[in-house]
C-alpha cells in the first residue's frame, strides 16, 4: 500500500518505494576499492599500474575490499529485496557499520604514517555525509522496512 509521506514519483510500477539516487552513490563510495579492482581488471595492461597508484601497499588493497562487501551485496540484492525481506532489512545496518569502518579507516592510515592529502580529507568528509544520510533519510529507511500487505 502506498504511503502519503512520499511523492507519487518515488514509487515504481508495482507500488514499491524506489531506492533514492543517493543510495547508489553511497554504494559506490563504500565499494570504491571494488570499483578500482574492476577498472584495473578491465584496463588489462595498465591494471597493475592503476592499483599501485592508489594502493602502493597491497595489504591495504585487500583490506580495502572488506568494507565494500555489504555494498556489493546490497547492489546484488536490491532488485530482489521483496523476496528476501529479512536479509534486506539487515543490510541497512551492515551498510551503516561498513560506513563507520570506512570513516575510521582513513584517520587510522594517517596515524600510521600515510601523508595527509586532499583526497583523503575529501573521502573522510564524504564518509561523514554518507553516514549521516544513511542514518537519517526517511525514504531510505522506508525502503528497508518490510512491505505490509
mmCIF file of N, CA and C in Angstrom:
data_model
loop_
_atom_site.group_PDB
_atom_site.id
_atom_site.type_symbol
_atom_site.label_atom_id
_atom_site.label_comp_id
_atom_site.label_asym_id
_atom_site.label_seq_id
_atom_site.Cartn_x
_atom_site.Cartn_y
_atom_site.Cartn_z
ATOM 1 N N UNK A 1 0.835 -1.177 0.000
ATOM 2 C CA UNK A 1 0.000 0.000 0.000
ATOM 3 C C UNK A 1 0.880 1.241 0.000
ATOM 4 N N UNK A 2 0.531 2.205 -0.798
ATOM 5 C CA UNK A 2 1.321 3.418 -0.917
ATOM 6 C C UNK A 2 1.105 4.317 0.296
ATOM 7 N N UNK A 3 2.173 4.924 0.722
ATOM 8 C CA UNK A 3 2.124 5.861 1.835
ATOM 9 C C UNK A 3 1.971 7.275 1.277
ATOM 10 N N UNK A 4 1.403 8.155 2.046
ATOM 11 C CA UNK A 4 1.247 9.543 1.612
ATOM 12 C C UNK A 4 2.444 10.393 2.009
ATOM 13 N N UNK A 5 3.432 9.792 2.665
ATOM 14 C CA UNK A 5 4.613 10.543 3.087
ATOM 15 C C UNK A 5 5.513 10.911 1.918
ATOM 16 N N UNK A 6 5.475 10.123 0.850
ATOM 17 C CA UNK A 6 6.407 10.294 -0.241
ATOM 18 C C UNK A 6 5.682 10.700 -1.514
ATOM 19 N N UNK A 7 6.398 11.329 -2.391
ATOM 20 C CA UNK A 7 5.871 11.775 -3.675
ATOM 21 C C UNK A 7 5.481 10.563 -4.522
ATOM 22 N N UNK A 8 4.406 10.645 -5.282
ATOM 23 C CA UNK A 8 3.996 9.501 -6.110
ATOM 24 C C UNK A 8 5.070 9.038 -7.092
ATOM 25 N N UNK A 9 5.950 9.934 -7.505
ATOM 26 C CA UNK A 9 7.037 9.559 -8.400
ATOM 27 C C UNK A 9 8.107 8.720 -7.728
ATOM 28 N N UNK A 10 8.041 8.608 -6.398
ATOM 29 C CA UNK A 10 9.016 7.806 -5.652
ATOM 30 C C UNK A 10 8.686 6.321 -5.697
ATOM 31 N N UNK A 11 7.577 5.976 -6.317
ATOM 32 C CA UNK A 11 7.141 4.575 -6.379
ATOM 33 C C UNK A 11 7.325 4.030 -7.784
ATOM 34 N N UNK A 12 7.601 2.725 -7.876
ATOM 35 C CA UNK A 12 7.712 2.092 -9.192
ATOM 36 C C UNK A 12 6.335 1.620 -9.663
ATOM 37 N N UNK A 13 6.289 0.937 -10.770
ATOM 38 C CA UNK A 13 5.033 0.480 -11.340
ATOM 39 C C UNK A 13 4.316 -0.564 -10.509
ATOM 40 N N UNK A 14 5.034 -1.215 -9.597
ATOM 41 C CA UNK A 14 4.438 -2.242 -8.737
ATOM 42 C C UNK A 14 4.007 -1.681 -7.380
ATOM 43 N N UNK A 15 4.174 -0.370 -7.200
ATOM 44 C CA UNK A 15 3.771 0.252 -5.943
ATOM 45 C C UNK A 15 4.821 0.168 -4.846
ATOM 46 N N UNK A 16 6.023 -0.246 -5.194
ATOM 47 C CA UNK A 16 7.115 -0.307 -4.212
ATOM 48 C C UNK A 16 7.915 0.983 -4.251
ATOM 49 N N UNK A 17 8.373 1.396 -3.098
ATOM 50 C CA UNK A 17 9.181 2.596 -2.991
ATOM 51 C C UNK A 17 10.524 2.383 -3.687
ATOM 52 N N UNK A 18 10.905 3.310 -4.543
ATOM 53 C CA UNK A 18 12.186 3.214 -5.243
ATOM 54 C C UNK A 18 13.317 3.627 -4.310
ATOM 55 N N UNK A 19 14.468 3.023 -4.517
ATOM 56 C CA UNK A 19 15.648 3.413 -3.754
ATOM 57 C C UNK A 19 16.113 4.782 -4.242
ATOM 58 N N UNK A 20 16.476 5.678 -3.327
ATOM 59 C CA UNK A 20 16.917 7.015 -3.735
ATOM 60 C C UNK A 20 18.207 6.963 -4.557
ATOM 61 N N UNK A 21 18.400 7.963 -5.405
ATOM 62 C CA UNK A 21 19.606 8.045 -6.223
ATOM 63 C C UNK A 21 20.862 8.091 -5.351
ATOM 64 N N UNK A 22 20.793 8.821 -4.245
ATOM 65 C CA UNK A 22 21.967 8.924 -3.367
ATOM 66 C C UNK A 22 22.356 7.582 -2.753
ATOM 67 N N UNK A 23 21.414 6.653 -2.665
ATOM 68 C CA UNK A 23 21.740 5.314 -2.179
ATOM 69 C C UNK A 23 22.774 4.666 -3.084
ATOM 70 N N UNK A 24 22.584 4.808 -4.383
ATOM 71 C CA UNK A 24 23.535 4.218 -5.332
ATOM 72 C C UNK A 24 24.887 4.911 -5.240
ATOM 73 N N UNK A 25 24.883 6.220 -4.976
ATOM 74 C CA UNK A 25 26.140 6.957 -4.794
ATOM 75 C C UNK A 25 26.872 6.480 -3.542
ATOM 76 N N UNK A 26 26.127 6.232 -2.461
ATOM 77 C CA UNK A 26 26.736 5.725 -1.222
ATOM 78 C C UNK A 26 27.305 4.328 -1.456
ATOM 79 N N UNK A 27 26.599 3.495 -2.223
ATOM 80 C CA UNK A 27 27.133 2.164 -2.534
ATOM 81 C C UNK A 27 28.439 2.266 -3.300
ATOM 82 N N UNK A 28 28.516 3.189 -4.251
ATOM 83 C CA UNK A 28 29.766 3.383 -4.994
ATOM 84 C C UNK A 28 30.880 3.886 -4.076
ATOM 85 N N UNK A 29 30.533 4.782 -3.155
ATOM 86 C CA UNK A 29 31.526 5.290 -2.206
ATOM 87 C C UNK A 29 32.050 4.164 -1.326
ATOM 88 N N UNK A 30 31.147 3.318 -0.841
ATOM 89 C CA UNK A 30 31.574 2.219 0.019
ATOM 90 C C UNK A 30 32.363 1.160 -0.750
ATOM 91 N N UNK A 31 31.997 0.944 -1.990
ATOM 92 C CA UNK A 31 32.647 -0.098 -2.788
ATOM 93 C C UNK A 31 33.746 0.493 -3.670
ATOM 94 N N UNK A 32 34.351 1.584 -3.248
ATOM 95 C CA UNK A 32 35.353 2.260 -4.087
ATOM 96 C C UNK A 32 36.540 1.373 -4.427
ATOM 97 N N UNK A 33 36.960 0.521 -3.506
ATOM 98 C CA UNK A 33 38.062 -0.384 -3.808
ATOM 99 C C UNK A 33 37.618 -1.441 -4.815
ATOM 100 N N UNK A 34 36.380 -1.886 -4.720
ATOM 101 C CA UNK A 34 35.849 -2.846 -5.693
ATOM 102 C C UNK A 34 35.780 -2.216 -7.078
ATOM 103 N N UNK A 35 35.369 -0.954 -7.138
ATOM 104 C CA UNK A 35 35.301 -0.247 -8.418
ATOM 105 C C UNK A 35 36.694 -0.151 -9.026
ATOM 106 N N UNK A 36 37.675 0.180 -8.203
ATOM 107 C CA UNK A 36 39.060 0.251 -8.676
ATOM 108 C C UNK A 36 39.537 -1.117 -9.151
ATOM 109 N N UNK A 37 39.165 -2.152 -8.433
ATOM 110 C CA UNK A 37 39.535 -3.515 -8.801
ATOM 111 C C UNK A 37 38.957 -3.888 -10.172
ATOM 112 N N UNK A 38 37.705 -3.555 -10.402
ATOM 113 C CA UNK A 38 37.067 -3.839 -11.694
ATOM 114 C C UNK A 38 37.710 -3.006 -12.801
ATOM 115 N N UNK A 39 37.991 -1.730 -12.522
ATOM 116 C CA UNK A 39 38.645 -0.883 -13.515
ATOM 117 C C UNK A 39 40.036 -1.403 -13.861
ATOM 118 N N UNK A 40 40.761 -1.872 -12.858
ATOM 119 C CA UNK A 40 42.096 -2.407 -13.108
ATOM 120 C C UNK A 40 42.011 -3.688 -13.940
ATOM 121 N N UNK A 41 41.007 -4.503 -13.676
ATOM 122 C CA UNK A 41 40.825 -5.720 -14.465
ATOM 123 C C UNK A 41 40.423 -5.426 -15.895
ATOM 124 N N UNK A 42 39.654 -4.367 -16.088
ATOM 125 C CA UNK A 42 39.188 -4.019 -17.427
ATOM 126 C C UNK A 42 40.259 -3.327 -18.252
ATOM 127 N N UNK A 43 41.253 -2.741 -17.604
ATOM 128 C CA UNK A 43 42.275 -1.986 -18.335
ATOM 129 C C UNK A 43 43.485 -2.838 -18.706
ATOM 130 N N UNK A 44 43.378 -4.106 -18.569
ATOM 131 C CA UNK A 44 44.371 -5.107 -18.970
ATOM 132 C C UNK A 44 45.794 -4.712 -18.634
ATOM 133 N N UNK A 45 46.518 -4.150 -19.562
ATOM 134 C CA UNK A 45 47.951 -3.891 -19.383
ATOM 135 C C UNK A 45 48.286 -2.869 -18.317
ATOM 136 N N UNK A 46 47.374 -1.933 -18.044
ATOM 137 C CA UNK A 46 47.663 -0.880 -17.082
ATOM 138 C C UNK A 46 47.022 -1.115 -15.726
ATOM 139 N N UNK A 47 46.452 -2.285 -15.508
ATOM 140 C CA UNK A 47 45.777 -2.580 -14.257
ATOM 141 C C UNK A 47 46.706 -2.545 -13.063
ATOM 142 N N UNK A 48 47.891 -3.115 -13.208
ATOM 143 C CA UNK A 48 48.862 -3.128 -12.106
ATOM 144 C C UNK A 48 49.323 -1.719 -11.773
ATOM 145 N N UNK A 49 49.520 -0.900 -12.803
ATOM 146 C CA UNK A 49 49.924 0.495 -12.586
ATOM 147 C C UNK A 49 48.825 1.259 -11.861
ATOM 148 N N UNK A 50 47.597 1.020 -12.254
ATOM 149 C CA UNK A 50 46.456 1.690 -11.618
ATOM 150 C C UNK A 50 46.335 1.304 -10.146
ATOM 151 N N UNK A 51 46.466 0.023 -9.853
ATOM 152 C CA UNK A 51 46.392 -0.431 -8.458
ATOM 153 C C UNK A 51 47.548 0.128 -7.634
ATOM 154 N N UNK A 52 48.754 0.161 -8.207
ATOM 155 C CA UNK A 52 49.905 0.703 -7.477
ATOM 156 C C UNK A 52 49.782 2.198 -7.242
ATOM 157 N N UNK A 53 49.082 2.890 -8.132
ATOM 158 C CA UNK A 53 48.879 4.326 -7.967
ATOM 159 C C UNK A 53 48.027 4.623 -6.737
ATOM 160 N N UNK A 54 46.927 3.866 -6.562
ATOM 161 C CA UNK A 54 46.018 4.114 -5.451
ATOM 162 C C UNK A 54 46.366 3.307 -4.205
ATOM 163 N N UNK A 55 46.945 2.132 -4.391
ATOM 164 C CA UNK A 55 47.286 1.265 -3.266
ATOM 165 C C UNK A 55 48.711 0.759 -3.422
ATOM 166 N N UNK A 56 49.706 1.577 -3.052
ATOM 167 C CA UNK A 56 51.091 1.093 -3.136
ATOM 168 C C UNK A 56 51.335 -0.100 -2.198
ATOM 169 N N UNK A 57 50.622 -0.133 -1.080
ATOM 170 C CA UNK A 57 50.703 -1.256 -0.151
ATOM 171 C C UNK A 57 49.593 -2.242 -0.511
ATOM 172 N N UNK A 58 49.964 -3.409 -1.018
ATOM 173 C CA UNK A 58 48.972 -4.381 -1.483
ATOM 174 C C UNK A 58 48.106 -4.920 -0.345
ATOM 175 N N UNK A 59 48.636 -4.953 0.870
ATOM 176 C CA UNK A 59 47.826 -5.405 2.006
ATOM 177 C C UNK A 59 46.658 -4.445 2.254
ATOM 178 N N UNK A 60 46.905 -3.147 2.090
ATOM 179 C CA UNK A 60 45.840 -2.153 2.270
ATOM 180 C C UNK A 60 44.755 -2.335 1.209
ATOM 181 N N UNK A 61 45.149 -2.756 0.018
ATOM 182 C CA UNK A 61 44.159 -3.006 -1.036
ATOM 183 C C UNK A 61 43.229 -4.141 -0.639
ATOM 184 N N UNK A 62 43.802 -5.253 -0.189
ATOM 185 C CA UNK A 62 42.973 -6.411 0.178
ATOM 186 C C UNK A 62 42.090 -6.089 1.377
ATOM 187 N N UNK A 63 42.606 -5.336 2.335
ATOM 188 C CA UNK A 63 41.782 -4.910 3.471
ATOM 189 C C UNK A 63 40.709 -3.912 3.034
ATOM 190 N N UNK A 64 41.003 -3.120 1.997
ATOM 191 C CA UNK A 64 40.042 -2.151 1.489
ATOM 192 C C UNK A 64 38.843 -2.791 0.816
ATOM 193 N N UNK A 65 38.999 -4.038 0.394
ATOM 194 C CA UNK A 65 37.866 -4.740 -0.216
ATOM 195 C C UNK A 65 36.812 -5.128 0.818
ATOM 196 N N UNK A 66 37.215 -5.341 2.068
ATOM 197 C CA UNK A 66 36.288 -5.821 3.102
ATOM 198 C C UNK A 66 35.101 -4.886 3.371
ATOM 199 N N UNK A 67 35.316 -3.576 3.594
ATOM 200 C CA UNK A 67 34.149 -2.729 3.876
ATOM 201 C C UNK A 67 33.205 -2.576 2.683
ATOM 202 N N UNK A 68 33.653 -2.934 1.494
ATOM 203 C CA UNK A 68 32.802 -2.831 0.320
ATOM 204 C C UNK A 68 31.904 -4.029 0.101
ATOM 205 N N UNK A 69 32.113 -5.107 0.863
ATOM 206 C CA UNK A 69 31.309 -6.320 0.690
ATOM 207 C C UNK A 69 29.818 -6.058 0.938
ATOM 208 N N UNK A 70 29.417 -5.357 2.018
ATOM 209 C CA UNK A 70 27.978 -5.082 2.184
ATOM 210 C C UNK A 70 27.391 -4.248 1.038
ATOM 211 N N UNK A 71 28.178 -3.322 0.492
ATOM 212 C CA UNK A 71 27.691 -2.506 -0.622
ATOM 213 C C UNK A 71 27.477 -3.362 -1.869
ATOM 214 N N UNK A 72 28.412 -4.255 -2.139
ATOM 215 C CA UNK A 72 28.262 -5.155 -3.284
ATOM 216 C C UNK A 72 27.062 -6.072 -3.075
ATOM 217 N N UNK A 73 26.905 -6.574 -1.860
ATOM 218 C CA UNK A 73 25.758 -7.431 -1.548
ATOM 219 C C UNK A 73 24.436 -6.669 -1.692
ATOM 220 N N UNK A 74 24.401 -5.419 -1.223
ATOM 221 C CA UNK A 74 23.190 -4.600 -1.354
ATOM 222 C C UNK A 74 22.875 -4.335 -2.820
ATOM 223 N N UNK A 75 23.906 -4.095 -3.612
ATOM 224 C CA UNK A 75 23.688 -3.878 -5.039
ATOM 225 C C UNK A 75 23.095 -5.126 -5.688
ATOM 226 N N UNK A 76 23.621 -6.280 -5.342
ATOM 227 C CA UNK A 76 23.141 -7.528 -5.933
ATOM 228 C C UNK A 76 21.730 -7.892 -5.468
ATOM 229 N N UNK A 77 21.402 -7.565 -4.224
ATOM 230 C CA UNK A 77 20.090 -7.932 -3.660
ATOM 231 C C UNK A 77 19.006 -6.892 -3.914
ATOM 232 N N UNK A 78 19.364 -5.715 -4.365
ATOM 233 C CA UNK A 78 18.390 -4.626 -4.460
ATOM 234 C C UNK A 78 17.229 -4.935 -5.397
ATOM 235 N N UNK A 79 17.464 -5.667 -6.442
ATOM 236 C CA UNK A 79 16.390 -5.988 -7.366
ATOM 237 C C UNK A 79 15.427 -7.044 -6.855
ATOM 238 N N UNK A 80 15.840 -7.795 -5.845
ATOM 239 C CA UNK A 80 15.007 -8.870 -5.300
ATOM 240 C C UNK A 80 14.691 -8.629 -3.826
ATOM 241 N N UNK A 81 14.664 -7.387 -3.409
ATOM 242 C CA UNK A 81 14.502 -7.083 -1.986
ATOM 243 C C UNK A 81 13.179 -7.555 -1.417
ATOM 244 N N UNK A 82 12.131 -7.653 -2.231
ATOM 245 C CA UNK A 82 10.835 -8.117 -1.734
ATOM 246 C C UNK A 82 10.846 -9.624 -1.502
ATOM 247 N N UNK A 83 11.780 -10.347 -2.109
ATOM 248 C CA UNK A 83 11.868 -11.801 -1.947
ATOM 249 C C UNK A 83 12.638 -12.165 -0.676
ATOM 250 N N UNK A 84 13.594 -11.332 -0.299
ATOM 251 C CA UNK A 84 14.440 -11.602 0.875
ATOM 252 C C UNK A 84 14.335 -10.447 1.877
ATOM 253 N N UNK A 85 13.167 -10.236 2.472
ATOM 254 C CA UNK A 85 12.961 -9.047 3.315
ATOM 255 C C UNK A 85 13.833 -9.016 4.567
ATOM 256 N N UNK A 86 14.091 -10.162 5.189
ATOM 257 C CA UNK A 86 14.915 -10.149 6.409
ATOM 258 C C UNK A 86 16.365 -9.778 6.095
ATOM 259 N N UNK A 87 16.909 -10.377 5.049
ATOM 260 C CA UNK A 87 18.280 -10.046 4.639
ATOM 261 C C UNK A 87 18.355 -8.583 4.223
ATOM 262 N N UNK A 88 17.352 -8.138 3.485
ATOM 263 C CA UNK A 88 17.345 -6.751 3.020
ATOM 264 C C UNK A 88 17.295 -5.775 4.199
ATOM 265 N N UNK A 89 16.484 -6.053 5.201
ATOM 266 C CA UNK A 89 16.402 -5.176 6.378
ATOM 267 C C UNK A 89 17.728 -5.155 7.141
ATOM 268 N N UNK A 90 18.390 -6.306 7.216
ATOM 269 C CA UNK A 90 19.681 -6.377 7.911
ATOM 270 C C UNK A 90 20.779 -5.656 7.138
ATOM 271 N N UNK A 91 20.634 -5.570 5.829
ATOM 272 C CA UNK A 91 21.658 -4.921 5.012
ATOM 273 C C UNK A 91 21.811 -3.439 5.341
ATOM 274 N N UNK A 92 20.738 -2.786 5.735
ATOM 275 C CA UNK A 92 20.848 -1.365 6.096
ATOM 276 C C UNK A 92 21.835 -1.187 7.243
ATOM 277 N N UNK A 93 21.720 -2.053 8.242
ATOM 278 C CA UNK A 93 22.625 -1.940 9.384
ATOM 279 C C UNK A 93 24.042 -2.354 9.019
ATOM 280 N N UNK A 94 24.182 -3.320 8.128
ATOM 281 C CA UNK A 94 25.518 -3.679 7.648
ATOM 282 C C UNK A 94 26.156 -2.527 6.879
ATOM 283 N N UNK A 95 25.358 -1.834 6.090
ATOM 284 C CA UNK A 95 25.872 -0.677 5.359
ATOM 285 C C UNK A 95 26.301 0.438 6.311
ATOM 286 N N UNK A 96 25.545 0.628 7.380
ATOM 287 C CA UNK A 96 25.907 1.645 8.366
ATOM 288 C C UNK A 96 27.204 1.263 9.075
ATOM 289 N N UNK A 97 27.335 -0.001 9.458
ATOM 290 C CA UNK A 97 28.586 -0.457 10.086
ATOM 291 C C UNK A 97 29.775 -0.328 9.150
ATOM 292 N N UNK A 98 29.571 -0.671 7.883
ATOM 293 C CA UNK A 98 30.652 -0.539 6.899
ATOM 294 C C UNK A 98 31.033 0.930 6.720
ATOM 295 N N UNK A 99 30.047 1.808 6.757
ATOM 296 C CA UNK A 99 30.342 3.234 6.611
ATOM 297 C C UNK A 99 31.136 3.751 7.810
ATOM 298 N N UNK A 100 30.807 3.279 8.994
ATOM 299 C CA UNK A 100 31.578 3.656 10.195
ATOM 300 C C UNK A 100 33.010 3.153 10.067
ATOM 301 N N UNK A 101 33.174 1.923 9.584
ATOM 302 C CA UNK A 101 34.523 1.372 9.390
ATOM 303 C C UNK A 101 35.319 2.205 8.385
ATOM 304 N N UNK A 102 34.673 2.596 7.288
ATOM 305 C CA UNK A 102 35.355 3.419 6.293
ATOM 306 C C UNK A 102 35.708 4.795 6.851
ATOM 307 N N UNK A 103 34.830 5.326 7.684
ATOM 308 C CA UNK A 103 35.083 6.629 8.285
ATOM 309 C C UNK A 103 36.294 6.579 9.207
ATOM 310 N N UNK A 104 36.467 5.480 9.918
ATOM 311 C CA UNK A 104 37.607 5.334 10.829
ATOM 312 C C UNK A 104 38.889 4.934 10.096
ATOM 313 N N UNK A 105 38.740 4.341 8.922
ATOM 314 C CA UNK A 105 39.874 3.788 8.178
ATOM 315 C C UNK A 105 40.912 4.855 7.813
ATOM 316 N N UNK A 106 40.456 5.963 7.223
ATOM 317 C CA UNK A 106 41.392 6.987 6.748
ATOM 318 C C UNK A 106 42.191 7.626 7.886
ATOM 319 N N UNK A 107 41.573 8.022 9.008
ATOM 320 C CA UNK A 107 42.379 8.555 10.111
ATOM 321 C C UNK A 107 43.382 7.540 10.668
ATOM 322 N N UNK A 108 43.025 6.263 10.655
ATOM 323 C CA UNK A 108 43.977 5.236 11.102
ATOM 324 C C UNK A 108 45.177 5.196 10.161
ATOM 325 N N UNK A 109 44.931 5.296 8.860
ATOM 326 C CA UNK A 109 46.034 5.332 7.898
ATOM 327 C C UNK A 109 46.933 6.538 8.141
ATOM 328 N N UNK A 110 46.335 7.682 8.479
ATOM 329 C CA UNK A 110 47.122 8.869 8.772
ATOM 330 C C UNK A 110 47.968 8.671 10.020
ATOM 331 N N UNK A 111 47.415 7.986 11.031
ATOM 332 C CA UNK A 111 48.179 7.720 12.248
ATOM 333 C C UNK A 111 49.377 6.816 11.988
ATOM 334 N N UNK A 112 49.250 5.934 11.005
ATOM 335 C CA UNK A 112 50.342 5.011 10.690
ATOM 336 C C UNK A 112 51.268 5.538 9.601
ATOM 337 N N UNK A 113 51.235 6.839 9.356
ATOM 338 C CA UNK A 113 52.248 7.453 8.521
ATOM 339 C C UNK A 113 51.862 7.825 7.107
ATOM 340 N N UNK A 114 50.664 7.548 6.681
ATOM 341 C CA UNK A 114 50.264 7.976 5.335
ATOM 342 C C UNK A 114 50.139 9.490 5.338
ATOM 343 N N UNK A 115 50.668 10.153 4.307
ATOM 344 C CA UNK A 115 50.606 11.621 4.303
ATOM 345 C C UNK A 115 49.179 12.136 4.154
ATOM 346 N N UNK A 116 48.934 13.251 4.809
ATOM 347 C CA UNK A 116 47.643 13.916 4.731
ATOM 348 C C UNK A 116 47.482 14.500 3.330
ATOM 349 N N UNK A 117 46.370 14.190 2.675
ATOM 350 C CA UNK A 117 46.169 14.681 1.309
ATOM 351 C C UNK A 117 44.746 15.189 1.154
ATOM 352 N N UNK A 118 44.542 15.934 0.095
ATOM 353 C CA UNK A 118 43.211 16.451 -0.200
ATOM 354 C C UNK A 118 42.225 15.341 -0.497
ATOM 355 N N UNK A 119 42.676 14.294 -1.175
ATOM 356 C CA UNK A 119 41.801 13.170 -1.488
ATOM 357 C C UNK A 119 41.369 12.466 -0.205
ATOM 358 N N UNK A 120 42.296 12.281 0.727
ATOM 359 C CA UNK A 120 41.963 11.637 1.999
ATOM 360 C C UNK A 120 40.964 12.449 2.802
ATOM 361 N N UNK A 121 41.168 13.759 2.830
ATOM 362 C CA UNK A 121 40.234 14.632 3.554
ATOM 363 C C UNK A 121 38.861 14.605 2.878
ATOM 364 N N UNK A 122 38.842 14.631 1.547
ATOM 365 C CA UNK A 122 37.576 14.576 0.812
ATOM 366 C C UNK A 122 36.847 13.259 1.083
ATOM 367 N N UNK A 123 37.585 12.159 1.169
ATOM 368 C CA UNK A 123 36.965 10.867 1.469
ATOM 369 C C UNK A 123 36.362 10.851 2.871
ATOM 370 N N UNK A 124 37.053 11.441 3.835
ATOM 371 C CA UNK A 124 36.521 11.495 5.204
ATOM 372 C C UNK A 124 35.247 12.335 5.244
ATOM 373 N N UNK A 125 35.255 13.465 4.564
ATOM 374 C CA UNK A 125 34.059 14.316 4.528
ATOM 375 C C UNK A 125 32.916 13.577 3.837
ATOM 376 N N UNK A 126 33.202 12.915 2.717
ATOM 377 C CA UNK A 126 32.168 12.158 2.005
ATOM 378 C C UNK A 126 31.644 11.013 2.873
ATOM 379 N N UNK A 127 32.531 10.365 3.632
ATOM 380 C CA UNK A 127 32.104 9.282 4.520
ATOM 381 C C UNK A 127 31.207 9.797 5.642
ATOM 382 N N UNK A 128 31.509 10.969 6.172
ATOM 383 C CA UNK A 128 30.672 11.557 7.218
ATOM 384 C C UNK A 128 29.280 11.878 6.666
ATOM 385 N N UNK A 129 29.236 12.505 5.496
ATOM 386 C CA UNK A 129 27.956 12.852 4.877
ATOM 387 C C UNK A 129 27.158 11.584 4.568
ATOM 388 N N UNK A 130 27.828 10.558 4.035
ATOM 389 C CA UNK A 130 27.140 9.302 3.701
ATOM 390 C C UNK A 130 26.586 8.632 4.953
ATOM 391 N N UNK A 131 27.356 8.636 6.037
ATOM 392 C CA UNK A 131 26.885 8.024 7.281
ATOM 393 C C UNK A 131 25.666 8.763 7.816
ATOM 394 N N UNK A 132 25.719 10.074 7.838
ATOM 395 C CA UNK A 132 24.569 10.849 8.308
ATOM 396 C C UNK A 132 23.348 10.608 7.431
ATOM 397 N N UNK A 133 23.553 10.516 6.125
ATOM 398 C CA UNK A 133 22.433 10.280 5.219
ATOM 399 C C UNK A 133 21.843 8.892 5.433
ATOM 400 N N UNK A 134 22.695 7.873 5.603
ATOM 401 C CA UNK A 134 22.205 6.514 5.858
ATOM 402 C C UNK A 134 21.387 6.442 7.142
ATOM 403 N N UNK A 135 21.779 7.220 8.128
ATOM 404 C CA UNK A 135 21.090 7.184 9.419
ATOM 405 C C UNK A 135 19.795 7.987 9.435
ATOM 406 N N UNK A 136 19.706 9.047 8.635
ATOM 407 C CA UNK A 136 18.606 9.982 8.816
ATOM 408 C C UNK A 136 17.595 10.050 7.672
ATOM 409 N N UNK A 137 17.883 9.519 6.516
ATOM 410 C CA UNK A 137 16.973 9.680 5.387
ATOM 411 C C UNK A 137 15.713 8.825 5.575
ATOM 412 N N UNK A 138 14.540 9.458 5.658
ATOM 413 C CA UNK A 138 13.310 8.689 5.905
ATOM 414 C C UNK A 138 12.909 7.791 4.731
ATOM 415 N N UNK A 139 13.154 8.248 3.516
ATOM 416 C CA UNK A 139 12.793 7.407 2.363
ATOM 417 C C UNK A 139 13.650 6.155 2.310
ATOM 418 N N UNK A 140 14.938 6.299 2.585
ATOM 419 C CA UNK A 140 15.808 5.125 2.598
ATOM 420 C C UNK A 140 15.395 4.165 3.711
ATOM 421 N N UNK A 141 15.102 4.703 4.875
ATOM 422 C CA UNK A 141 14.649 3.867 5.990
ATOM 423 C C UNK A 141 13.378 3.095 5.605
ATOM 424 N N UNK A 142 12.457 3.774 4.920
ATOM 425 C CA UNK A 142 11.220 3.119 4.487
ATOM 426 C C UNK A 142 11.488 2.038 3.434
ATOM 427 N N UNK A 143 12.504 2.236 2.615
ATOM 428 C CA UNK A 143 12.855 1.232 1.594
ATOM 429 C C UNK A 143 13.357 -0.060 2.231
ATOM 430 N N UNK A 144 13.918 0.031 3.418
ATOM 431 C CA UNK A 144 14.449 -1.148 4.096
ATOM 432 C C UNK A 144 13.438 -1.805 5.031
ATOM 433 N N UNK A 145 12.272 -1.186 5.188
ATOM 434 C CA UNK A 145 11.226 -1.779 6.018
ATOM 435 C C UNK A 145 10.504 -2.851 5.213
ATOM 436 N N UNK A 146 10.140 -3.951 5.863
ATOM 437 C CA UNK A 146 9.369 -4.982 5.141
ATOM 438 C C UNK A 146 8.020 -4.417 4.691
ATOM 439 N N UNK A 147 7.594 -4.847 3.505
ATOM 440 C CA UNK A 147 6.312 -4.368 2.972
ATOM 441 C C UNK A 147 5.168 -4.954 3.769
ATOM 442 N N UNK A 148 4.166 -4.129 4.005
ATOM 443 C CA UNK A 148 2.956 -4.591 4.690
ATOM 444 C C UNK A 148 1.876 -4.767 3.643
ATOM 445 N N UNK A 149 1.226 -5.894 3.676
ATOM 446 C CA UNK A 149 0.180 -6.174 2.685
ATOM 447 C C UNK A 149 -1.116 -5.485 3.004
#
